[in-house]
PDB file of C-alpha atoms in Angstrom:
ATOM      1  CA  UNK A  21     -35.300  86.112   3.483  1.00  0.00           C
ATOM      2  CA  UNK A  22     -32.235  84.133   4.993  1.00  0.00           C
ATOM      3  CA  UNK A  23     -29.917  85.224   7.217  1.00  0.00           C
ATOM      4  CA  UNK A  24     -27.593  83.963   9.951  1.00  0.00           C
ATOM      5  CA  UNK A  25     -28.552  80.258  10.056  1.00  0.00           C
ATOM      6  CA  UNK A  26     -27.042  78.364  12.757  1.00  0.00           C
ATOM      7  CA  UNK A  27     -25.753  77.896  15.947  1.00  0.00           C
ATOM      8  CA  UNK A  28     -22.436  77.283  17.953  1.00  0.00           C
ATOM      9  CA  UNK A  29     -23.262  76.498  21.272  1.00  0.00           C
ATOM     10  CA  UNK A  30     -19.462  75.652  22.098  1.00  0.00           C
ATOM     11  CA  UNK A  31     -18.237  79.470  21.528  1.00  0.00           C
ATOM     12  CA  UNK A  32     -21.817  81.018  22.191  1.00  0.00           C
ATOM     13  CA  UNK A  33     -21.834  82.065  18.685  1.00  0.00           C
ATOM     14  CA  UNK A  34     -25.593  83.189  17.424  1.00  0.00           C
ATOM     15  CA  UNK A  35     -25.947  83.292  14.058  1.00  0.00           C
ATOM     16  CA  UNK A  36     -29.675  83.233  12.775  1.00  0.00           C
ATOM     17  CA  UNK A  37     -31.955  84.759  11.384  1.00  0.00           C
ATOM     18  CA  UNK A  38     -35.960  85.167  11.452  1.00  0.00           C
ATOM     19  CA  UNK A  39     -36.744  81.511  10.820  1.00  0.00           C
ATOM     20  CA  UNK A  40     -38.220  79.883  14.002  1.00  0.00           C
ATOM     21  CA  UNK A  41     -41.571  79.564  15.433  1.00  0.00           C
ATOM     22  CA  UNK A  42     -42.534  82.257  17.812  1.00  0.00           C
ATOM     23  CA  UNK A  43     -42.737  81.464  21.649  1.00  0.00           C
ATOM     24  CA  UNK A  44     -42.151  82.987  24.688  1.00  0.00           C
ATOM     25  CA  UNK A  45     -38.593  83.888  25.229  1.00  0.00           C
ATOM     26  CA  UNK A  46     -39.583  85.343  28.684  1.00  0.00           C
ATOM     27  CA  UNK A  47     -42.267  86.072  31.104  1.00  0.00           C
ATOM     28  CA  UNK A  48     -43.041  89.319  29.631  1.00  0.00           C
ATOM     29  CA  UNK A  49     -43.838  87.609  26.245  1.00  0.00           C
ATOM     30  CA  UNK A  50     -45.767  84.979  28.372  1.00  0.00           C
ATOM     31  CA  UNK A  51     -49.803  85.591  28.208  1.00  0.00           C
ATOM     32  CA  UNK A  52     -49.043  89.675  27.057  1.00  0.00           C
ATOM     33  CA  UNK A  53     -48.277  90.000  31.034  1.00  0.00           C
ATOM     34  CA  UNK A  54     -45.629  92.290  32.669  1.00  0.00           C
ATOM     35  CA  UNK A  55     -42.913  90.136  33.990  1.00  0.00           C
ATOM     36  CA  UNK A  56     -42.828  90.118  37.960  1.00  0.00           C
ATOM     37  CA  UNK A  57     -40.076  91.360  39.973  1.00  0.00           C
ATOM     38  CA  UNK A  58     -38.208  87.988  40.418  1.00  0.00           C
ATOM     39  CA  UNK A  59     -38.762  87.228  36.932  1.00  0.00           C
ATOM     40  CA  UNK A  60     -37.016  90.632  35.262  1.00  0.00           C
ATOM     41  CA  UNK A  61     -34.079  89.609  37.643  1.00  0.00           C
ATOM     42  CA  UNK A  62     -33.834  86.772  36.423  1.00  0.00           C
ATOM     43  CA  UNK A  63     -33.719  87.719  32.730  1.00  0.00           C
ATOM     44  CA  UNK A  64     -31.506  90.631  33.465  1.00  0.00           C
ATOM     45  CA  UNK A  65     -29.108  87.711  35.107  1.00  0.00           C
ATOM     46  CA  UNK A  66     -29.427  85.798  31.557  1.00  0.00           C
ATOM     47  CA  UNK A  67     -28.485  88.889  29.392  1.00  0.00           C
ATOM     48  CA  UNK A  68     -25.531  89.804  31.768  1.00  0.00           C
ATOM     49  CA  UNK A  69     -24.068  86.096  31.446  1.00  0.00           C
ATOM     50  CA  UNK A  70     -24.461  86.149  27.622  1.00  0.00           C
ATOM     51  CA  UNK A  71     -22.715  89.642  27.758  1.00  0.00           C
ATOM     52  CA  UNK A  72     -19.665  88.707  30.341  1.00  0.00           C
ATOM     53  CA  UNK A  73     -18.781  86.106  27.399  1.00  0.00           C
ATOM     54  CA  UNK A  74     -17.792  88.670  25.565  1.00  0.00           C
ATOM     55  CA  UNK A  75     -16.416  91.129  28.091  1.00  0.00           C
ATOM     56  CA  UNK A  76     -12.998  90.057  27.569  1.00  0.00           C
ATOM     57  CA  UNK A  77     -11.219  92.532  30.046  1.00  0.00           C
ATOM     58  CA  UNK A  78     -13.960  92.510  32.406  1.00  0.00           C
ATOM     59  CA  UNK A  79     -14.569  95.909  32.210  1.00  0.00           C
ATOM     60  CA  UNK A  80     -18.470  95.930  31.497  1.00  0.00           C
ATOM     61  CA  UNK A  81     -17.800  96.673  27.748  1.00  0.00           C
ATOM     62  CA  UNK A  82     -17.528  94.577  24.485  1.00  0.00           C
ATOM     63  CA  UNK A  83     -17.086  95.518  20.687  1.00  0.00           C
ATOM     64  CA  UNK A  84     -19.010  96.813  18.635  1.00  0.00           C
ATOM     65  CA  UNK A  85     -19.111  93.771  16.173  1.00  0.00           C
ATOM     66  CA  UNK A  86     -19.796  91.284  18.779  1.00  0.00           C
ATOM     67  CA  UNK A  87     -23.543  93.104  19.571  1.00  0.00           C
ATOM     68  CA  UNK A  88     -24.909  90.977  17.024  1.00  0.00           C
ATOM     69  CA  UNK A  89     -23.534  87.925  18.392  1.00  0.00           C
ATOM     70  CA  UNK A  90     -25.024  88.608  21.759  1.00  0.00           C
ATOM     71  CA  UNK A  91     -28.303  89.911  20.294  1.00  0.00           C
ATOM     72  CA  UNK A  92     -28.655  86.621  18.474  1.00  0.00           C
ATOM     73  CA  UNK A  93     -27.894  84.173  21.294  1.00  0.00           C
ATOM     74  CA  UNK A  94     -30.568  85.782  23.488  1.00  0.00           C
ATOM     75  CA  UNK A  95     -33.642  85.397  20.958  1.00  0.00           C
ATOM     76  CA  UNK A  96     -33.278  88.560  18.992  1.00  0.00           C
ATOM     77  CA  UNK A  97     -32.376  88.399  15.598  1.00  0.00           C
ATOM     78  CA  UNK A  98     -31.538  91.954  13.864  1.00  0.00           C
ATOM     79  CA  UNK A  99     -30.048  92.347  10.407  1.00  0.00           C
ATOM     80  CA  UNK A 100     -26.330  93.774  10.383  1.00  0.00           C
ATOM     81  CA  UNK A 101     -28.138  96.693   8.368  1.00  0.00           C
ATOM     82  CA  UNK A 102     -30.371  96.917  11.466  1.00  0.00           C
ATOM     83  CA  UNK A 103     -26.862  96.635  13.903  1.00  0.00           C
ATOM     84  CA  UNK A 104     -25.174  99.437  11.935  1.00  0.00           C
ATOM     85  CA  UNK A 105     -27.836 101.653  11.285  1.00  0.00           C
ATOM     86  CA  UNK A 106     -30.137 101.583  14.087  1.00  0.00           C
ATOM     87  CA  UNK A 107     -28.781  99.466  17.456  1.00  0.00           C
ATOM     88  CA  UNK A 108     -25.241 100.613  17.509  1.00  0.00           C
ATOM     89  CA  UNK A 109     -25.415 104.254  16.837  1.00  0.00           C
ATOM     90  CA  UNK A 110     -28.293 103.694  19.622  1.00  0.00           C
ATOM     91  CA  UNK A 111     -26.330 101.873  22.004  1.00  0.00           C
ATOM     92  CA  UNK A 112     -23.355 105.127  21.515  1.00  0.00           C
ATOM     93  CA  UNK A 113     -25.420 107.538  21.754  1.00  0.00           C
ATOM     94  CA  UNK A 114     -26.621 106.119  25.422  1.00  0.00           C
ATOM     95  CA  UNK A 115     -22.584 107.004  26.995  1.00  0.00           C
ATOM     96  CA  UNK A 116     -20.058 108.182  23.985  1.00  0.00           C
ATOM     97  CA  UNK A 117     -17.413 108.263  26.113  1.00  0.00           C
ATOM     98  CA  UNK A 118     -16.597 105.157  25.792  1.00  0.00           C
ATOM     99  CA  UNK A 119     -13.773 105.297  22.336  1.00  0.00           C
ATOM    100  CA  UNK A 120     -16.529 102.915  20.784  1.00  0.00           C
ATOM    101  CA  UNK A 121     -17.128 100.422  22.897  1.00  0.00           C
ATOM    102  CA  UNK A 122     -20.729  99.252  23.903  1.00  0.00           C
ATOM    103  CA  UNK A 123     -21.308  99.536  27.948  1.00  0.00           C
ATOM    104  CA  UNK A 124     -23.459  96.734  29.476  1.00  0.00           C
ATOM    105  CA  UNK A 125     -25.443  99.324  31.129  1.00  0.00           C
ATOM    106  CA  UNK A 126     -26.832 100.610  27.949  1.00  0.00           C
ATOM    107  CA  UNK A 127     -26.654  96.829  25.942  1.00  0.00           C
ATOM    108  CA  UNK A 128     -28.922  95.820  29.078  1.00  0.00           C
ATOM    109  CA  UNK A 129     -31.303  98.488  28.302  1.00  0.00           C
ATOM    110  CA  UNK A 130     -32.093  98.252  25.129  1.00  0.00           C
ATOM    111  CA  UNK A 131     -32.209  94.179  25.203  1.00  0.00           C
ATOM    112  CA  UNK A 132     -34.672  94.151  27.384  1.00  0.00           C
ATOM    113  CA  UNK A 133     -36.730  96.493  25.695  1.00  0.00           C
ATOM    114  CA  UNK A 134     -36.256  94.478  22.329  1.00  0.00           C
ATOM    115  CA  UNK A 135     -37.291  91.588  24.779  1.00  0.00           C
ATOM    116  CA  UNK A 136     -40.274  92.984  25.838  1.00  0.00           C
ATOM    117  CA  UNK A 137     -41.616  94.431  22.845  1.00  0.00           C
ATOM    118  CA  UNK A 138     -40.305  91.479  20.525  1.00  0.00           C
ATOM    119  CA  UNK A 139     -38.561  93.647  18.198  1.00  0.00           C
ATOM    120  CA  UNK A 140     -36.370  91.486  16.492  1.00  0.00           C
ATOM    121  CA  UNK A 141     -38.365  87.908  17.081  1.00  0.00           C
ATOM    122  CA  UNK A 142     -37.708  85.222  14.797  1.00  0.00           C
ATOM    123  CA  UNK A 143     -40.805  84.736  12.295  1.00  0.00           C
ATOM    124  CA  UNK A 144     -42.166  81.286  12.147  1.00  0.00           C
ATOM    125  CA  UNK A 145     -40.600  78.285   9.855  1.00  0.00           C
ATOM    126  CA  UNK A 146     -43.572  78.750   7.395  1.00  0.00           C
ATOM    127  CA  UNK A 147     -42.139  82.097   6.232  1.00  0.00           C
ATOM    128  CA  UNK A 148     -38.562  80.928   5.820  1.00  0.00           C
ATOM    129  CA  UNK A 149     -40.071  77.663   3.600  1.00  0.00           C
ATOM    130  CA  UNK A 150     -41.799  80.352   1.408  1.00  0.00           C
ATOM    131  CA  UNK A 151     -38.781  82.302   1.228  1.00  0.00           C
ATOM    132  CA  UNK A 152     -36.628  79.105   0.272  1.00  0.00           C
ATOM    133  CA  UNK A 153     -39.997  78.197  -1.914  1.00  0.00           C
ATOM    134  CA  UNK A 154     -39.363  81.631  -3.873  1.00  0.00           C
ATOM    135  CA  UNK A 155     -35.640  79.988  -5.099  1.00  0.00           C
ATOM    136  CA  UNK A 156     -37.132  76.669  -5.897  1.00  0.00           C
ATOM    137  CA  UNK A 157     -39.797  77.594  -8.345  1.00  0.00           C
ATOM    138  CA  UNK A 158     -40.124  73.696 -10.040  1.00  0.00           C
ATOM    139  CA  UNK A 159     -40.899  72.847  -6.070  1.00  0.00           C
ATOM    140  CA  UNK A 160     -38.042  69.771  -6.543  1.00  0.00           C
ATOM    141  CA  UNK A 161     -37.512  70.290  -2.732  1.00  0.00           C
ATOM    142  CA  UNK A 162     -33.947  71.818  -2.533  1.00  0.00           C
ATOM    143  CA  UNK A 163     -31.541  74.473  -3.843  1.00  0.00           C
ATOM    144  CA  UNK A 164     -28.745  73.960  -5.419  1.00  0.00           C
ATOM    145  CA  UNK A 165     -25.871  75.119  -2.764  1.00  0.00           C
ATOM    146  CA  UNK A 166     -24.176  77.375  -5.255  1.00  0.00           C
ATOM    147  CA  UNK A 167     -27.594  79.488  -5.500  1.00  0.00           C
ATOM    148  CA  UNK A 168     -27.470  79.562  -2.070  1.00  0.00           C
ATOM    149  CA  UNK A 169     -23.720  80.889  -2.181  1.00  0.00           C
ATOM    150  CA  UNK A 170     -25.066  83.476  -4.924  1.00  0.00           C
ATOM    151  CA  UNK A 171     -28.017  84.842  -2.718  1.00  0.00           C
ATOM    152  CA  UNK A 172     -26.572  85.043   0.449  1.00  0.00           C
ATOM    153  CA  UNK A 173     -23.482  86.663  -0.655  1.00  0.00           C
ATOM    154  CA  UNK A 174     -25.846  89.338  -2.085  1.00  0.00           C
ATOM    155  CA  UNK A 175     -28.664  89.593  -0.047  1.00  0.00           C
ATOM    156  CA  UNK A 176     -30.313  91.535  -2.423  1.00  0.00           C
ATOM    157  CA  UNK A 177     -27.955  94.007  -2.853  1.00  0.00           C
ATOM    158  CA  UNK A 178     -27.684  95.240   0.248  1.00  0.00           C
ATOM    159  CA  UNK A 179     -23.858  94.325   1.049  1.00  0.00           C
ATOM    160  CA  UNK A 180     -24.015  94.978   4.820  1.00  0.00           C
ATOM    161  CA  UNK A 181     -26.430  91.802   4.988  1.00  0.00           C
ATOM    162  CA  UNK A 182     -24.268  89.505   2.431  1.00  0.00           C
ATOM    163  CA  UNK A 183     -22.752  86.627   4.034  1.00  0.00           C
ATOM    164  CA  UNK A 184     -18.704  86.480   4.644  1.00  0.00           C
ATOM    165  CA  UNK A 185     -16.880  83.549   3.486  1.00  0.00           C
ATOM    166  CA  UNK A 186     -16.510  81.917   6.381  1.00  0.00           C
ATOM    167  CA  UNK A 187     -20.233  82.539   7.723  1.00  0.00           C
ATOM    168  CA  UNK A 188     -20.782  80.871   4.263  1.00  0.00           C
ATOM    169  CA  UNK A 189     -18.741  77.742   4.911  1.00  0.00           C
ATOM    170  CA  UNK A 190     -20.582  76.922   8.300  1.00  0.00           C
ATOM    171  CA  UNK A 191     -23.820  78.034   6.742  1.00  0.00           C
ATOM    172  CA  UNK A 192     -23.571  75.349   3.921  1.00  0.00           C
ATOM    173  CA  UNK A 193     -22.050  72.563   6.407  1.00  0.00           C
ATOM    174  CA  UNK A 194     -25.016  72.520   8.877  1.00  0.00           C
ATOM    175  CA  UNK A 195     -27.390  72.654   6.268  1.00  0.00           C
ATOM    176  CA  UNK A 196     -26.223  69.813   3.951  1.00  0.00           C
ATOM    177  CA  UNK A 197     -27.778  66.624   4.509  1.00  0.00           C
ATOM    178  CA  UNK A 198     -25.778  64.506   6.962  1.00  0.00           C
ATOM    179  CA  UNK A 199     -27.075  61.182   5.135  1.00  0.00           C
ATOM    180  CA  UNK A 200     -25.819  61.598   1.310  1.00  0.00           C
ATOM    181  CA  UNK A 201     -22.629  62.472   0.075  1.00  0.00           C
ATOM    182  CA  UNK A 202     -23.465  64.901  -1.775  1.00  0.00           C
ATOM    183  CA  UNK A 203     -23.250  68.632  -0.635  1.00  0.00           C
ATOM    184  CA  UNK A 204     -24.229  70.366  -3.550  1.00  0.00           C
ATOM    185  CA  UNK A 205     -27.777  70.117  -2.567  1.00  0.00           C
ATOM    186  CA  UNK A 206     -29.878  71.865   0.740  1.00  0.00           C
ATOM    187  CA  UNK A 207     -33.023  69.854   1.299  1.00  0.00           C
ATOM    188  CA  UNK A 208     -34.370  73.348   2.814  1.00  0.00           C
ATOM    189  CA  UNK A 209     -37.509  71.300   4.733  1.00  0.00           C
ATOM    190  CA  UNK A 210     -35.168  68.718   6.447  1.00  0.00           C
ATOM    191  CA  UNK A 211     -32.920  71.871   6.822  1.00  0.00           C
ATOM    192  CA  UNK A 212     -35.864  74.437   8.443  1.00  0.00           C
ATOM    193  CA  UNK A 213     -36.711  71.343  11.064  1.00  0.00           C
ATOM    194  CA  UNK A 214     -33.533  70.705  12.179  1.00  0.00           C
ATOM    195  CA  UNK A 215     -32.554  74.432  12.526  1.00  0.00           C
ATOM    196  CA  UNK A 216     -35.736  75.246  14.783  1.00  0.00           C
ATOM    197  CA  UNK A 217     -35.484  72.465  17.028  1.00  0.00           C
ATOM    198  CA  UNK A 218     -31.879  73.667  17.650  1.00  0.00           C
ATOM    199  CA  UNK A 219     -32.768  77.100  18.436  1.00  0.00           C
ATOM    200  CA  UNK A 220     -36.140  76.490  20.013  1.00  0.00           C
ATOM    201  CA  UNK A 221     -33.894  73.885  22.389  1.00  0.00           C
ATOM    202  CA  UNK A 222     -31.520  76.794  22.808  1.00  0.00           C
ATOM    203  CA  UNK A 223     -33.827  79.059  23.937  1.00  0.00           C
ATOM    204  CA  UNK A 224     -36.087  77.152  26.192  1.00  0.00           C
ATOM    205  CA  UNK A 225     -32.906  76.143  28.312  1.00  0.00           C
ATOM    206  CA  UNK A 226     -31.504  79.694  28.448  1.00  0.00           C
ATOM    207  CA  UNK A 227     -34.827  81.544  29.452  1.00  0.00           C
ATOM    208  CA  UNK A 228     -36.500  78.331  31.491  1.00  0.00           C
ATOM    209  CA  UNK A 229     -35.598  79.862  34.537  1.00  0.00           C
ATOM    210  CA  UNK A 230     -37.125  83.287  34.205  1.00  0.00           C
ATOM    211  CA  UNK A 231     -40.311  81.965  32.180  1.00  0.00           C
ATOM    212  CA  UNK A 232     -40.837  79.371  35.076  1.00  0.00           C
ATOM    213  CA  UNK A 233     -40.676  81.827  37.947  1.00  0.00           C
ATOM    214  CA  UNK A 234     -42.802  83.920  36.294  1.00  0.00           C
ATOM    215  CA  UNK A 235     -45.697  81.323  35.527  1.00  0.00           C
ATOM    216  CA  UNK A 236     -46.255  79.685  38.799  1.00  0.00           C
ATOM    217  CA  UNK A 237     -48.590  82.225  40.499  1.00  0.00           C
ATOM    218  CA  UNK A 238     -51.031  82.102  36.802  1.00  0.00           C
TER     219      UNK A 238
END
């Protein structure tokens, strides 16, 4: 089902959602291998950066609502159901004295481990196509953009997962087609190719480094 859709590299805003084909976002998905010394540094280098983006005070800590955020721009995409019931009381739990805030020491823990184990990995473009497929029954190719609105406002119900207003104005800009005027459609297979060559672009450049360090001696 959709979710976060697109990506701001300008402000290092994440939002996605399962939609992209699987690869290795880091040695230790690489050839099911544990990553080598050099190559866990390395990743634990890429997770602090993404983190310090956020650490406005400098203090090792950011808010609770930016975890997502962070999650997403490193290769891990969890639901906010899965931020508020599952990864943040987690990430509390780990030091509680902190009046709320989520340490780096205990953000860096559990990303990796979500790394690792590819917790929250994207799921390949063929299962977001037969989840746009589901809303397009007559198979005419798109969706009209005020179903969209409807379903991702909804999510099924389940509020904590709906779309805000303004997640739903960038959503439907980066998914309309760039060559026609009108914006009332999503042509969801021009839209699914353009969205994983962004992230899969994304990702490749962020975890290049670790993945190549970690492949040279196989």
């Amino acid at each position: 089902c959709c979710c976060r859709l697109w990506l701001k590299r300008e402000s290092l805003e994440f939002i996605a959602c399962p939609l992209v084909s699987r690869f290795s976002l880091c040695v230790a998905a690489m050839s099911g291998q544990e990553p080598s010394a050099p190559s866990l540094d390395k990743l634990r280098k890429v997770i602090k950066e993404a983190f310090s983006y956020f650490d406005k005070v400098g203090n090792s800590t950011v808010q609770q609502d930016e975890v997502g955020t962070i999650m997403r721009y490193l290769g891990q995409f969890p639901s906010e159901s899965d931020l508020k019931d599952t990864i943040i009381p987690e990430l509390l739990d780990d030091d509680p004295s902190r009046d709320g805030l989520i340490t780096f020491e205990a953000f860096e823990k559990v990303m990796l481990r979500d790394l690792m184990d590819r917790v929250y990995d994207p799921d390949d473009s063929e299962t977001l196509l037969a989840a746009f497929r589901v809303l397009d029954p007559e198979g005419k190719g798109y969706i009209e953009s005020n179903l969209m609105h409807e379903h991702l406002s909804t999510r099924g119900g389940k509020a904590a997962d709906g779309f805000r207003e303004r997640e739903m104005g960038d959503f439907l800009e980066y998914a309309k087609d760039k060559e026609s005027a009108d914006s009332s459609k999503i042509y969801y297979e021009d839209y699914v190719a353009k969205l994983t060559a962004d992230i899969e672009k994304h990702l490749e450049h962020l975890y290049q480094d670790a993945r190549g360090s970690g492949s040279g001696g196989r």
